[in-house]
Short mmCIF file of C-alpha atoms and ligand atoms in Angstrom, two decimals:
data_model
loop_
_atom_site.label_atom_id
_atom_site.label_comp_id
_atom_site.label_asym_id
_atom_site.label_seq_id
_atom_site.Cartn_x
_atom_site.Cartn_y
_atom_site.Cartn_z
CA UNK A 1 -66.62 -30.24 -60.54
CA UNK A 2 -69.93 -29.63 -62.30
CA UNK A 3 -72.60 -31.03 -59.54
CA UNK A 4 -76.55 -31.91 -59.85
CA UNK A 5 -78.90 -32.40 -57.26
CA UNK A 6 -82.15 -33.70 -58.12
CA UNK A 7 -84.30 -33.13 -55.17
CA UNK A 8 -84.27 -30.26 -53.12
CA UNK A 9 -85.57 -31.29 -50.10
CA UNK A 10 -84.37 -30.95 -46.62
CA UNK A 11 -81.19 -32.86 -47.52
CA UNK A 12 -81.03 -31.78 -51.41
CA UNK A 13 -81.20 -28.65 -50.78
CA UNK A 14 -78.47 -28.60 -47.91
CA UNK A 15 -76.05 -30.61 -49.35
CA UNK A 16 -76.31 -28.53 -53.38
CA UNK A 17 -76.05 -25.39 -51.17
CA UNK A 18 -72.72 -26.66 -49.07
CA UNK A 19 -71.12 -28.05 -52.18
CA UNK A 20 -71.29 -24.80 -53.87
CA UNK A 21 -69.73 -23.60 -51.04
CA UNK A 22 -66.87 -25.95 -51.28
CA UNK A 23 -66.41 -24.15 -54.44
CA UNK A 24 -67.95 -27.18 -57.63
CA UNK A 25 -71.05 -25.73 -59.96
CA UNK A 26 -74.18 -27.02 -58.13
CA UNK A 27 -77.66 -27.36 -60.31
CA UNK A 28 -80.10 -27.77 -57.72
CA UNK A 29 -83.80 -29.78 -59.18
CA UNK A 30 -87.05 -30.33 -58.33
CA UNK A 31 -90.04 -31.57 -59.62
CA UNK A 32 -92.26 -28.85 -57.81
CA UNK A 33 -92.00 -25.49 -59.13
CA UNK A 34 -93.47 -23.55 -56.25
CA UNK A 35 -90.24 -24.74 -54.03
CA UNK A 36 -87.76 -23.70 -57.13
CA UNK A 37 -89.82 -20.81 -57.96
CA UNK A 38 -89.63 -19.87 -54.36
CA UNK A 39 -85.70 -20.47 -54.03
CA UNK A 40 -84.89 -18.43 -57.45
CA UNK A 41 -86.86 -15.10 -55.64
CA UNK A 42 -84.66 -15.65 -53.02
CA UNK A 43 -86.99 -17.01 -50.40
CA UNK A 44 -85.86 -20.16 -49.15
CA UNK A 45 -88.69 -23.32 -48.60
CA UNK A 46 -87.42 -24.97 -45.55
CA UNK A 47 -86.19 -23.84 -42.09
CA UNK A 48 -82.44 -24.20 -40.99
CA UNK A 49 -80.83 -22.01 -39.24
CA UNK A 50 -78.27 -20.10 -41.49
CA UNK A 51 -78.85 -21.65 -45.00
CA UNK A 52 -80.65 -18.44 -46.30
CA UNK A 53 -77.04 -16.93 -46.23
CA UNK A 54 -75.43 -19.67 -47.64
CA UNK A 55 -78.02 -19.31 -50.41
CA UNK A 56 -77.49 -15.72 -50.62
CA UNK A 57 -73.28 -15.87 -50.98
CA UNK A 58 -73.34 -18.90 -53.69
CA UNK A 59 -76.04 -18.01 -55.70
CA UNK A 60 -74.75 -14.20 -56.09
CA UNK A 61 -71.33 -15.66 -56.51
CA UNK A 62 -73.00 -17.82 -60.09
CA UNK A 63 -72.20 -20.57 -58.31
CA UNK A 64 -75.18 -22.24 -57.54
CA UNK A 65 -79.23 -22.32 -59.38
CA UNK A 66 -82.07 -24.05 -59.13
CA UNK A 67 -84.04 -25.48 -62.19
CA UNK A 68 -87.14 -27.95 -62.65
CA UNK A 69 -85.38 -29.25 -65.58
CA UNK A 70 -82.93 -31.87 -65.62
CA UNK A 71 -81.73 -32.09 -68.63
CA UNK A 72 -78.80 -29.95 -69.34
CA UNK A 73 -77.53 -29.98 -66.06
CA UNK A 74 -77.44 -33.76 -66.16
CA UNK A 75 -75.74 -33.86 -69.04
CA UNK A 76 -73.37 -31.39 -68.03
CA UNK A 77 -71.95 -32.99 -65.06
CA UNK A 78 -69.69 -34.87 -63.32
CA UNK A 79 -71.59 -36.13 -60.67
CA UNK A 80 -75.58 -36.30 -60.31
CA UNK A 81 -76.96 -36.98 -56.81
CA UNK A 82 -79.92 -38.02 -56.11
CA UNK A 83 -81.83 -36.53 -52.98
CA UNK A 84 -84.93 -37.34 -53.35
CA UNK A 85 -87.67 -38.49 -50.46
CA UNK A 86 -87.60 -42.51 -49.75
CA UNK A 87 -90.97 -42.42 -47.65
CA UNK A 88 -92.22 -45.68 -46.02
CA UNK A 89 -94.31 -48.06 -48.14
CA UNK A 90 -97.56 -47.88 -46.75
CA UNK A 91 -98.55 -51.36 -47.47
CA UNK A 92 -95.45 -53.22 -45.59
CA UNK A 93 -93.01 -50.45 -44.49
CA UNK A 94 -90.51 -51.23 -46.87
CA UNK A 95 -88.49 -48.21 -48.54
CA UNK A 96 -90.35 -46.67 -51.19
CA UNK A 97 -88.10 -46.33 -54.04
CA UNK A 98 -90.59 -45.16 -56.18
CA UNK A 99 -88.76 -41.51 -56.37
CA UNK A 100 -85.04 -42.58 -56.67
CA UNK A 101 -86.20 -45.50 -59.38
CA UNK A 102 -88.05 -42.19 -61.63
CA UNK A 103 -85.65 -39.81 -61.08
CA UNK A 104 -82.30 -42.29 -62.14
CA UNK A 105 -84.66 -42.88 -65.48
CA UNK A 106 -84.89 -39.73 -66.29
CA UNK A 107 -81.15 -39.49 -65.35
CA UNK A 108 -80.19 -42.23 -67.27
CA UNK A 109 -82.05 -40.65 -70.65
CA UNK A 110 -79.72 -37.56 -70.73
CA UNK A 111 -76.32 -38.95 -69.30
CA UNK A 112 -73.56 -38.11 -71.86
CA UNK A 113 -69.72 -38.62 -70.75
CA UNK A 114 -68.33 -40.42 -68.06
CA UNK A 115 -71.07 -39.89 -65.25
CA UNK A 116 -71.27 -40.98 -60.84
CA UNK A 117 -74.55 -41.14 -59.96
CA UNK A 118 -74.36 -40.76 -56.22
CA UNK A 119 -77.48 -41.42 -54.32
CA UNK A 120 -77.62 -39.42 -51.13
CA UNK A 121 -81.55 -40.91 -50.59
CA UNK A 122 -81.05 -43.69 -47.55
CA UNK A 123 -81.86 -46.83 -49.52
CA UNK A 124 -81.71 -50.47 -49.07
CA UNK A 125 -78.54 -52.17 -49.41
CA UNK A 126 -78.65 -53.43 -52.39
CA UNK A 127 -80.07 -50.54 -54.82
CA UNK A 128 -77.50 -49.24 -56.45
CA UNK A 129 -77.64 -52.78 -58.06
CA UNK A 130 -81.14 -51.66 -58.91
CA UNK A 131 -80.38 -48.73 -60.90
CA UNK A 132 -77.63 -49.90 -62.47
CA UNK A 133 -79.33 -52.40 -64.05
CA UNK A 134 -82.33 -49.18 -64.84
CA UNK A 135 -79.74 -47.39 -65.77
CA UNK A 136 -78.72 -50.12 -68.23
CA UNK A 137 -81.55 -50.86 -69.92
CA UNK A 138 -83.19 -47.24 -70.67
CA UNK A 139 -79.49 -46.71 -71.72
CA UNK A 140 -77.06 -49.16 -72.49
CA UNK A 141 -74.50 -47.20 -73.47
CA UNK A 142 -74.42 -44.53 -70.53
CA UNK A 143 -70.99 -44.44 -69.03
CA UNK A 144 -71.83 -44.33 -65.34
CA UNK A 145 -70.51 -45.50 -62.03
CA UNK A 146 -73.39 -45.69 -59.54
CA UNK A 147 -72.11 -44.46 -56.27
CA UNK A 148 -73.44 -45.03 -52.60
CA UNK A 149 -72.93 -41.86 -50.83
CA UNK A 150 -75.00 -40.93 -47.32
CA UNK A 151 -76.85 -38.92 -45.87
CA UNK A 152 -75.73 -38.17 -42.31
CA UNK A 153 -76.96 -34.65 -40.98
CA UNK A 154 -79.09 -33.84 -38.81
CA UNK A 155 -82.40 -30.86 -39.50
CA UNK A 156 -81.53 -28.21 -37.19
CA UNK A 157 -77.62 -28.58 -37.72
CA UNK A 158 -77.68 -29.37 -40.68
CA UNK A 159 -75.14 -27.20 -42.41
CA UNK A 160 -72.60 -27.73 -39.43
CA UNK A 161 -73.05 -30.86 -39.98
CA UNK A 162 -72.44 -31.73 -43.92
CA UNK A 163 -68.76 -28.92 -43.91
CA UNK A 164 -67.61 -30.78 -40.79
CA UNK A 165 -69.20 -34.24 -40.23
CA UNK A 166 -68.04 -36.78 -38.10
CA UNK A 167 -67.17 -38.88 -41.37
CA UNK A 168 -68.23 -39.13 -45.83
CA UNK A 169 -68.97 -42.83 -45.91
CA UNK A 170 -68.76 -43.40 -49.73
CA UNK A 171 -69.32 -46.66 -51.10
CA UNK A 172 -67.85 -47.31 -54.37
CA UNK A 173 -66.35 -50.17 -56.18
CA UNK A 174 -65.12 -48.37 -59.05
CA UNK A 175 -61.52 -46.29 -59.65
CA UNK A 176 -62.83 -43.78 -61.60
CA UNK A 177 -66.07 -43.34 -58.99
CA UNK A 178 -63.62 -42.84 -56.57
CA UNK A 179 -61.42 -40.34 -57.88
CA UNK A 180 -64.14 -38.16 -58.95
CA UNK A 181 -66.00 -38.45 -54.67
CA UNK A 182 -62.46 -37.64 -53.29
CA UNK A 183 -62.28 -34.35 -55.51
CA UNK A 184 -65.92 -33.91 -54.30
CA UNK A 185 -65.11 -33.78 -50.72
CA UNK A 186 -61.80 -32.38 -51.11
CA UNK A 187 -62.20 -29.06 -49.23
CA UNK A 188 -62.55 -31.15 -45.69
CA UNK A 189 -59.99 -31.63 -43.40
CA UNK A 190 -58.95 -35.57 -44.11
CA UNK A 191 -58.10 -35.72 -40.61
CA UNK A 192 -61.04 -34.48 -38.89
CA UNK A 193 -63.90 -35.54 -41.08
CA UNK A 194 -62.19 -38.45 -43.22
CA UNK A 195 -63.78 -40.00 -46.11
CA UNK A 196 -63.95 -43.78 -45.60
CA UNK A 197 -64.10 -46.14 -48.55
CA UNK A 198 -65.97 -48.93 -48.61
CA UNK A 199 -67.77 -51.53 -50.90
CA UNK A 200 -70.98 -49.71 -52.20
CA UNK A 201 -73.25 -52.47 -50.55
CA UNK A 202 -71.36 -51.25 -47.16
CA UNK A 203 -72.02 -47.62 -47.41
CA UNK A 204 -76.16 -48.44 -48.18
CA UNK A 205 -76.30 -50.46 -44.88
CA UNK A 206 -73.86 -48.01 -42.69
CA UNK A 207 -76.57 -45.56 -42.82
CA UNK A 208 -79.24 -47.93 -41.74
CA UNK A 209 -76.66 -49.02 -39.23
CA UNK A 210 -76.38 -46.03 -37.82
CA UNK A 211 -79.33 -45.18 -37.90
CA UNK A 212 -81.22 -48.11 -35.95
CA UNK A 213 -78.24 -47.73 -33.33
CA UNK A 214 -79.07 -43.81 -32.72
CA UNK A 215 -83.06 -45.01 -32.04
CA UNK A 216 -82.10 -47.61 -30.35
CA UNK A 217 -80.40 -45.65 -27.60
CA UNK A 218 -83.26 -43.14 -27.78
CA UNK A 219 -85.53 -45.93 -26.81
CA UNK A 220 -83.56 -48.27 -24.68
CA UNK A 221 -83.50 -44.66 -22.11
CA UNK A 222 -86.64 -43.95 -23.27
CA UNK A 223 -87.78 -47.57 -21.13
CA UNK A 224 -85.19 -46.57 -18.20
CA UNK A 225 -86.68 -43.42 -18.02
CA UNK A 226 -90.25 -45.73 -16.99
CA UNK A 227 -88.26 -48.24 -14.53
CA UNK A 228 -86.96 -44.79 -12.93
CA UNK A 229 -91.15 -43.64 -12.09
CA UNK A 230 -91.28 -46.54 -10.64
CA UNK A 231 -88.68 -46.98 -8.63
CA UNK A 232 -88.27 -43.65 -7.63
CA UNK A 233 -84.61 -43.25 -9.71
CA UNK A 234 -83.83 -39.87 -11.67
CA UNK A 235 -83.25 -40.61 -15.18
CA UNK A 236 -81.23 -37.65 -15.91
CA UNK A 237 -78.73 -38.49 -13.56
CA UNK A 238 -78.51 -41.80 -15.00
CA UNK A 239 -77.76 -40.95 -18.26
CA UNK A 240 -74.91 -39.05 -16.98
CA UNK A 241 -73.95 -42.13 -15.37
CA UNK A 242 -73.57 -43.62 -17.85
CA UNK A 243 -72.64 -41.51 -21.14
CA UNK A 244 -69.30 -39.85 -18.96
CA UNK A 245 -68.94 -43.03 -19.86
CA UNK A 246 -66.72 -42.73 -22.88
CA UNK A 247 -67.91 -46.57 -24.50
CA UNK A 248 -71.17 -45.35 -24.17
CA UNK A 249 -71.37 -41.83 -24.08
CA UNK A 250 -73.68 -39.07 -23.35
CA UNK A 251 -75.15 -37.71 -26.77
CA UNK A 252 -79.08 -39.74 -27.96
CA UNK A 253 -79.50 -40.25 -23.78
CA UNK A 254 -82.11 -37.76 -23.41
CA UNK A 255 -85.38 -39.35 -22.43
CA UNK A 256 -88.63 -38.09 -23.98
CA UNK A 257 -92.04 -38.73 -25.90
CA UNK A 258 -90.20 -41.21 -28.16
CA UNK A 259 -88.14 -40.57 -31.64
CA UNK A 260 -89.72 -39.07 -34.59
CA UNK A 261 -88.71 -36.89 -37.70
CA UNK A 262 -88.57 -38.67 -41.51
CA UNK A 263 -85.87 -40.50 -40.86
CA UNK A 264 -85.58 -43.14 -37.57
CA UNK A 265 -89.25 -44.24 -38.26
CA UNK A 266 -89.12 -45.17 -41.27
CA UNK A 267 -85.08 -46.61 -41.08
CA UNK A 268 -85.72 -48.41 -38.52
CA UNK A 269 -88.73 -50.18 -40.28
CA UNK A 270 -86.90 -50.92 -43.51
CA UNK A 271 -84.27 -51.88 -41.73
CA UNK A 272 -86.48 -55.08 -40.15
CA UNK A 273 -87.55 -55.37 -43.84
CA UNK A 274 -83.81 -55.14 -45.02
CA UNK A 275 -83.32 -57.89 -42.45
CA UNK A 276 -86.54 -60.00 -42.09
CA UNK A 277 -86.22 -60.76 -45.96
CA UNK A 278 -82.50 -61.49 -45.69
CA UNK A 279 -83.98 -64.48 -43.55
CA UNK A 280 -81.98 -62.60 -40.60
CA UNK A 281 -84.27 -60.71 -38.52
CA UNK A 282 -82.47 -58.23 -35.96
CA UNK A 283 -85.05 -58.67 -33.75
CA UNK A 284 -83.70 -55.75 -31.32
CA UNK A 285 -84.46 -53.33 -33.77
CA UNK A 286 -87.50 -54.98 -33.74
CA UNK A 287 -88.46 -54.41 -30.09
CA UNK A 288 -87.08 -50.63 -30.57
CA UNK A 289 -89.63 -50.22 -33.31
CA UNK A 290 -92.91 -51.64 -31.51
CA UNK A 291 -91.90 -50.26 -28.38
CA UNK A 292 -91.27 -46.72 -30.07
CA UNK A 293 -94.72 -46.22 -31.10
CA UNK A 294 -96.30 -47.27 -28.22
CA UNK A 295 -94.22 -45.26 -26.16
CA UNK A 296 -95.91 -41.85 -28.36
CA UNK A 297 -99.98 -42.15 -27.17
CA UNK A 298 -98.85 -43.43 -23.63
CA UNK A 299 -97.21 -39.69 -23.11
CA UNK A 300 -101.16 -38.78 -24.09
CA UNK A 301 -101.86 -40.26 -20.59
CA UNK A 302 -99.35 -39.54 -18.81
CA UNK A 303 -101.20 -35.85 -19.54
CA UNK A 304 -104.40 -36.78 -17.81
CA UNK A 305 -103.17 -38.50 -15.59
CA UNK A 306 -101.38 -35.25 -15.15
CA UNK A 307 -104.49 -32.87 -14.69
CA UNK A 308 -106.55 -36.28 -12.61
CA UNK A 309 -108.10 -38.42 -14.93
CA UNK A 310 -110.27 -36.86 -17.43
CA UNK A 311 -108.84 -35.09 -20.53
CA UNK A 312 -112.65 -34.67 -21.58
CA UNK A 313 -113.59 -31.29 -22.42
CA UNK A 314 -110.17 -30.36 -20.58
CA UNK A 315 -108.27 -27.64 -22.90
CA UNK A 316 -104.75 -28.69 -23.59
CA UNK A 317 -102.40 -26.14 -24.03
CA UNK A 318 -99.40 -27.58 -26.93
CA UNK A 319 -96.10 -25.90 -26.59
CA UNK A 320 -93.81 -27.28 -30.11
CA UNK A 321 -95.43 -29.51 -32.49
CA UNK A 322 -91.65 -30.22 -35.11
CA UNK A 323 -90.29 -34.18 -34.23
CA UNK A 324 -87.54 -31.76 -33.17
CA UNK A 325 -85.86 -27.85 -32.34
CA UNK A 326 -84.53 -25.28 -34.63
CA UNK A 327 -86.78 -27.08 -37.74
CA UNK A 328 -89.90 -27.28 -39.37
CA UNK A 329 -90.30 -29.90 -39.81
CA UNK A 330 -93.74 -32.14 -38.26
CA UNK A 331 -93.65 -35.80 -40.10
CA UNK A 332 -93.44 -38.37 -37.86
CA UNK A 333 -93.43 -36.04 -35.17
CA UNK A 334 -94.43 -37.25 -31.26
CA UNK A 335 -96.54 -34.63 -31.68
CA UNK A 336 -98.51 -36.44 -34.22
CA UNK A 337 -99.76 -38.78 -31.89
CA UNK A 338 -99.62 -37.38 -28.86
CA UNK A 339 -102.32 -34.97 -30.18
CA UNK A 340 -104.38 -37.51 -31.88
CA UNK A 341 -104.50 -39.47 -28.85
CA UNK A 342 -105.02 -36.57 -27.04
CA UNK A 343 -108.73 -35.57 -29.44
CA UNK A 344 -109.62 -39.36 -29.18
CA UNK A 345 -110.28 -38.39 -25.39
CA UNK A 346 -111.97 -35.48 -26.09
CA UNK A 347 -109.44 -32.99 -25.17
CA UNK A 348 -110.30 -29.25 -27.09
CA UNK A 349 -106.09 -28.82 -27.83
CA UNK A 350 -104.60 -25.13 -28.32
CA UNK A 351 -100.92 -24.86 -30.00
CA UNK A 352 -97.99 -23.30 -30.87
CA UNK A 353 -94.26 -23.75 -32.42
CA UNK A 354 -91.94 -21.26 -33.80
CA UNK A 355 -91.35 -22.60 -36.88
CA UNK A 356 -93.84 -26.04 -37.33
CA UNK A 357 -97.68 -23.98 -37.97
CA UNK A 358 -97.54 -24.42 -41.39
CA UNK A 359 -96.43 -27.67 -41.72
CA UNK A 360 -98.63 -28.86 -38.94
CA UNK A 361 -102.05 -26.80 -40.01
CA UNK A 362 -101.90 -29.18 -42.96
CA UNK A 363 -101.72 -32.64 -40.70
CA UNK A 364 -103.36 -31.19 -37.48
CA UNK A 365 -106.65 -28.96 -38.44
CA UNK A 366 -108.36 -29.78 -36.00
CA UNK A 367 -106.24 -28.10 -33.32
CA UNK A 368 -106.53 -23.96 -32.42
CA UNK A 369 -103.21 -22.60 -33.31
CA UNK A 370 -102.24 -19.74 -31.51
CA UNK A 371 -99.15 -16.91 -31.47
CA UNK A 372 -96.92 -18.11 -28.66
CA UNK A 373 -97.08 -19.87 -25.32
CA UNK A 374 -98.89 -17.16 -23.42
CA UNK A 375 -101.49 -17.84 -25.92
CA UNK A 376 -101.48 -21.03 -25.39
CA UNK A 377 -101.49 -20.84 -22.10
CA UNK A 378 -104.57 -18.71 -22.43
CA UNK A 379 -107.66 -20.40 -20.49
CA UNK A 380 -105.65 -24.34 -20.46
CA UNK A 381 -105.74 -27.02 -18.34
CA UNK A 382 -102.40 -27.49 -19.00
CA UNK A 383 -99.77 -27.59 -20.76
CA UNK A 384 -97.21 -29.63 -22.33
CA UNK A 385 -93.72 -29.20 -23.88
CA UNK A 386 -93.39 -31.25 -26.78
CA UNK A 387 -90.60 -29.28 -28.33
CA UNK A 388 -87.77 -28.40 -26.23
CA UNK A 389 -87.30 -24.88 -28.11
CA UNK A 390 -84.44 -22.85 -26.68
CA UNK A 391 -87.49 -20.38 -26.84
CA UNK A 392 -90.09 -22.93 -23.96
CA UNK A 393 -86.54 -22.78 -21.54
CA UNK A 394 -87.63 -19.11 -20.29
CA UNK A 395 -91.44 -19.04 -19.55
CA UNK A 396 -93.21 -16.72 -17.54
CA UNK A 397 -94.36 -18.43 -15.00
CA UNK A 398 -96.14 -16.52 -12.83
CA UNK A 399 -97.74 -14.80 -15.82
CA UNK A 400 -98.92 -17.98 -17.52
CA UNK A 401 -99.70 -19.90 -13.47
CA UNK A 402 -102.46 -15.99 -14.21
CA UNK A 403 -103.61 -16.92 -17.18
CA UNK A 404 -104.40 -20.78 -17.42
CA UNK A 405 -107.23 -22.99 -16.23
CA UNK A 406 -105.25 -24.88 -13.82
CA UNK A 407 -101.10 -24.16 -13.86
CA UNK A 408 -99.97 -27.92 -15.08
CA UNK A 409 -97.32 -28.23 -16.39
CA UNK A 410 -96.33 -31.89 -18.59
CA UNK A 411 -92.56 -31.63 -19.82
CA UNK A 412 -92.20 -34.25 -21.64
CA UNK A 413 -88.18 -33.23 -22.26
CA UNK A 414 -87.27 -32.26 -18.70
CA UNK A 415 -86.46 -28.88 -19.96
CA UNK A 416 -87.06 -27.22 -16.52
CA UNK A 417 -86.19 -28.93 -12.78
CA UNK A 418 -89.34 -29.76 -11.09
CA UNK A 419 -88.16 -27.80 -7.95
CA UNK A 420 -88.05 -24.42 -9.42
CA UNK A 421 -91.12 -25.44 -11.69
CA UNK A 422 -92.92 -26.28 -7.91
CA UNK A 423 -92.03 -22.66 -6.72
CA UNK A 424 -94.26 -21.04 -9.02
CA UNK A 425 -97.31 -23.68 -7.27
CA UNK A 426 -97.27 -25.58 -10.91
CA UNK A 427 -98.14 -29.41 -10.30
CA UNK A 428 -95.45 -30.82 -12.56
CA UNK A 429 -94.99 -34.15 -14.88
CA UNK A 430 -91.91 -34.67 -16.75
CA UNK A 431 -90.45 -38.10 -18.22
CA UNK A 432 -87.81 -40.65 -15.60
CA UNK A 433 -87.83 -38.79 -12.57
CA UNK A 434 -90.22 -39.52 -9.79
CA UNK A 435 -89.82 -35.56 -7.94
CA UNK A 436 -93.24 -34.47 -8.72
CA UNK A 437 -94.71 -31.60 -7.29
CA UNK A 438 -96.93 -29.60 -6.16
N1 LIG B 1 -84.13 -35.11 -43.65
C1 LIG B 1 -83.21 -35.17 -42.99
O1 LIG B 1 -82.57 -35.11 -41.80
C2 LIG B 1 -82.52 -36.80 -43.98
C3 LIG B 1 -80.96 -36.84 -43.50
C4 LIG B 1 -80.25 -37.66 -44.09
C5 LIG B 1 -81.16 -37.68 -44.79
N2 LIG B 1 -81.90 -38.22 -45.26
C6 LIG B 1 -82.59 -39.36 -46.33
O2 LIG B 1 -82.36 -37.94 -47.77
C7 LIG B 1 -83.91 -38.34 -48.11
C8 LIG B 1 -83.87 -37.29 -48.63
O3 LIG B 1 -85.13 -36.60 -47.34
P1 LIG B 1 -85.28 -34.95 -47.71
O4 LIG B 1 -85.62 -34.96 -45.86
O5 LIG B 1 -84.86 -34.37 -48.12
O6 LIG B 1 -87.15 -35.13 -48.32
P2 LIG B 1 -87.91 -34.20 -48.80
O7 LIG B 1 -89.01 -34.65 -48.86
O8 LIG B 1 -87.22 -32.68 -47.95
O9 LIG B 1 -87.20 -34.11 -50.75
C9 LIG B 1 -87.20 -33.91 -51.51
C10 LIG B 1 -87.38 -33.74 -52.61
O10 LIG B 1 -87.55 -34.67 -53.66
C11 LIG B 1 -88.01 -33.85 -55.14
N3 LIG B 1 -88.14 -35.10 -55.97
C12 LIG B 1 -89.13 -36.61 -55.94
N4 LIG B 1 -88.43 -36.97 -56.74
C13 LIG B 1 -88.15 -35.91 -57.55
C14 LIG B 1 -87.80 -36.14 -58.74
N5 LIG B 1 -87.59 -37.21 -59.67
N6 LIG B 1 -87.24 -35.00 -59.79
C15 LIG B 1 -86.74 -34.39 -59.15
N7 LIG B 1 -87.20 -33.76 -57.92
C16 LIG B 1 -87.85 -34.76 -57.50
C17 LIG B 1 -89.77 -33.59 -53.90
O11 LIG B 1 -89.93 -32.35 -55.01
C18 LIG B 1 -88.70 -33.13 -53.09
O12 LIG B 1 -89.13 -31.74 -52.61
C19 LIG B 1 -84.17 -39.60 -47.47
O13 LIG B 1 -83.86 -40.72 -48.70
C20 LIG B 1 -83.96 -38.96 -46.60
O14 LIG B 1 -84.12 -40.24 -45.99
C21 LIG B 1 -82.64 -37.18 -44.58
#
């Protein structure tokens, strides 16, 4: 199949590369000329494990191309995926569809022959209908079927998720489009990786329902963690005891500083808005949006308590800035709120993240960025682990203690056992585990 992908970001790039790995001919298109130039020079603009090798393989096989020009690849394509951003609209929290709409207009002008236009971006229910209307206005003669194919990949595990997904959801009421989409995903083993065909509106809503449910699990275990701290229980054991029940499952039950990233915050908010607009408010999700927002800043108070009450003039070392490990993405990372709250309270911050510092520098210029965990520990009154990168799982405590002003560790991801850290003479604070020790 000849495929054009509009938007070469975290989702568009990974989808394009993996579709070329399936054997399709793929052109990835982006307006950001610098991104396309880097890709054409063999340089990958995002950090995603395994991506660079896969790009190189498919580029040299002649199946994968990068360009800023949309007209020819779209005219030649059997399938056009839209994978542009759908951030929260600043004014009201609805999904901002302006990028999707403008990409659709550009596509509509150059369509040739029967083409399947697929929204891979996360878009509210009913967006496919809007896109059909836009195409009808711009190019009434276009022979096009608009399909919803939401993406469920996780940054950091994106290639495995795309190549071996739990499921692929395709929403379409058009038989020709269904045949084309079945061919796109034909290389997947249909038993292990089923392609679920639904109506278009169902597919659009499925993505939000899934993301909101995962966010709900996280918000829930975070609230249980807070209760654990009050009653002297251990949230990790509670999670294990719950998660081993196959009806519940163990994933997304790790207590932490609140969910972040480029999807959960905006998608929960957009679902709330959609439900309100249809006079069917989903109070459950409205509630977790609020819980999560307050939680992130509340983590700064945890740091404050750990160092004895006042962070003004104190130096806090931050380990991890991305919203999760194995990505360079800091969008809506809990670190942003925690850092801001600590700065507001008068703390001095020094930080290190293995991949996220370039993006973090733009959003948090007040931080003193350092080269590794030891450099962050130097002169610090406390170390705070915000992201559970593997390299923070084996910190050299005796060495860090020698470098720090005060041996205080706040572990917002519960990666250490309290006893282990205490053995090294640290004051240790974590999430939902009341077993603190000096
Ligand atoms: N990031 C994730 O983990 C993830 C997972 C599942 C779904 N999604 C959804 O996928 C969509 C894309 O997310 P992302 O994280 O890849 O975004 P991103 O910001 O990384 O990438 C979007 C890209 O689209 C480009 N773009 C915008 N308008 C364009 C146009 N008219 N023509 C060409 N290029 C254009 C931008 O320059 C940018 O490079 C969103 O709707 C998101 O909710 C994201």
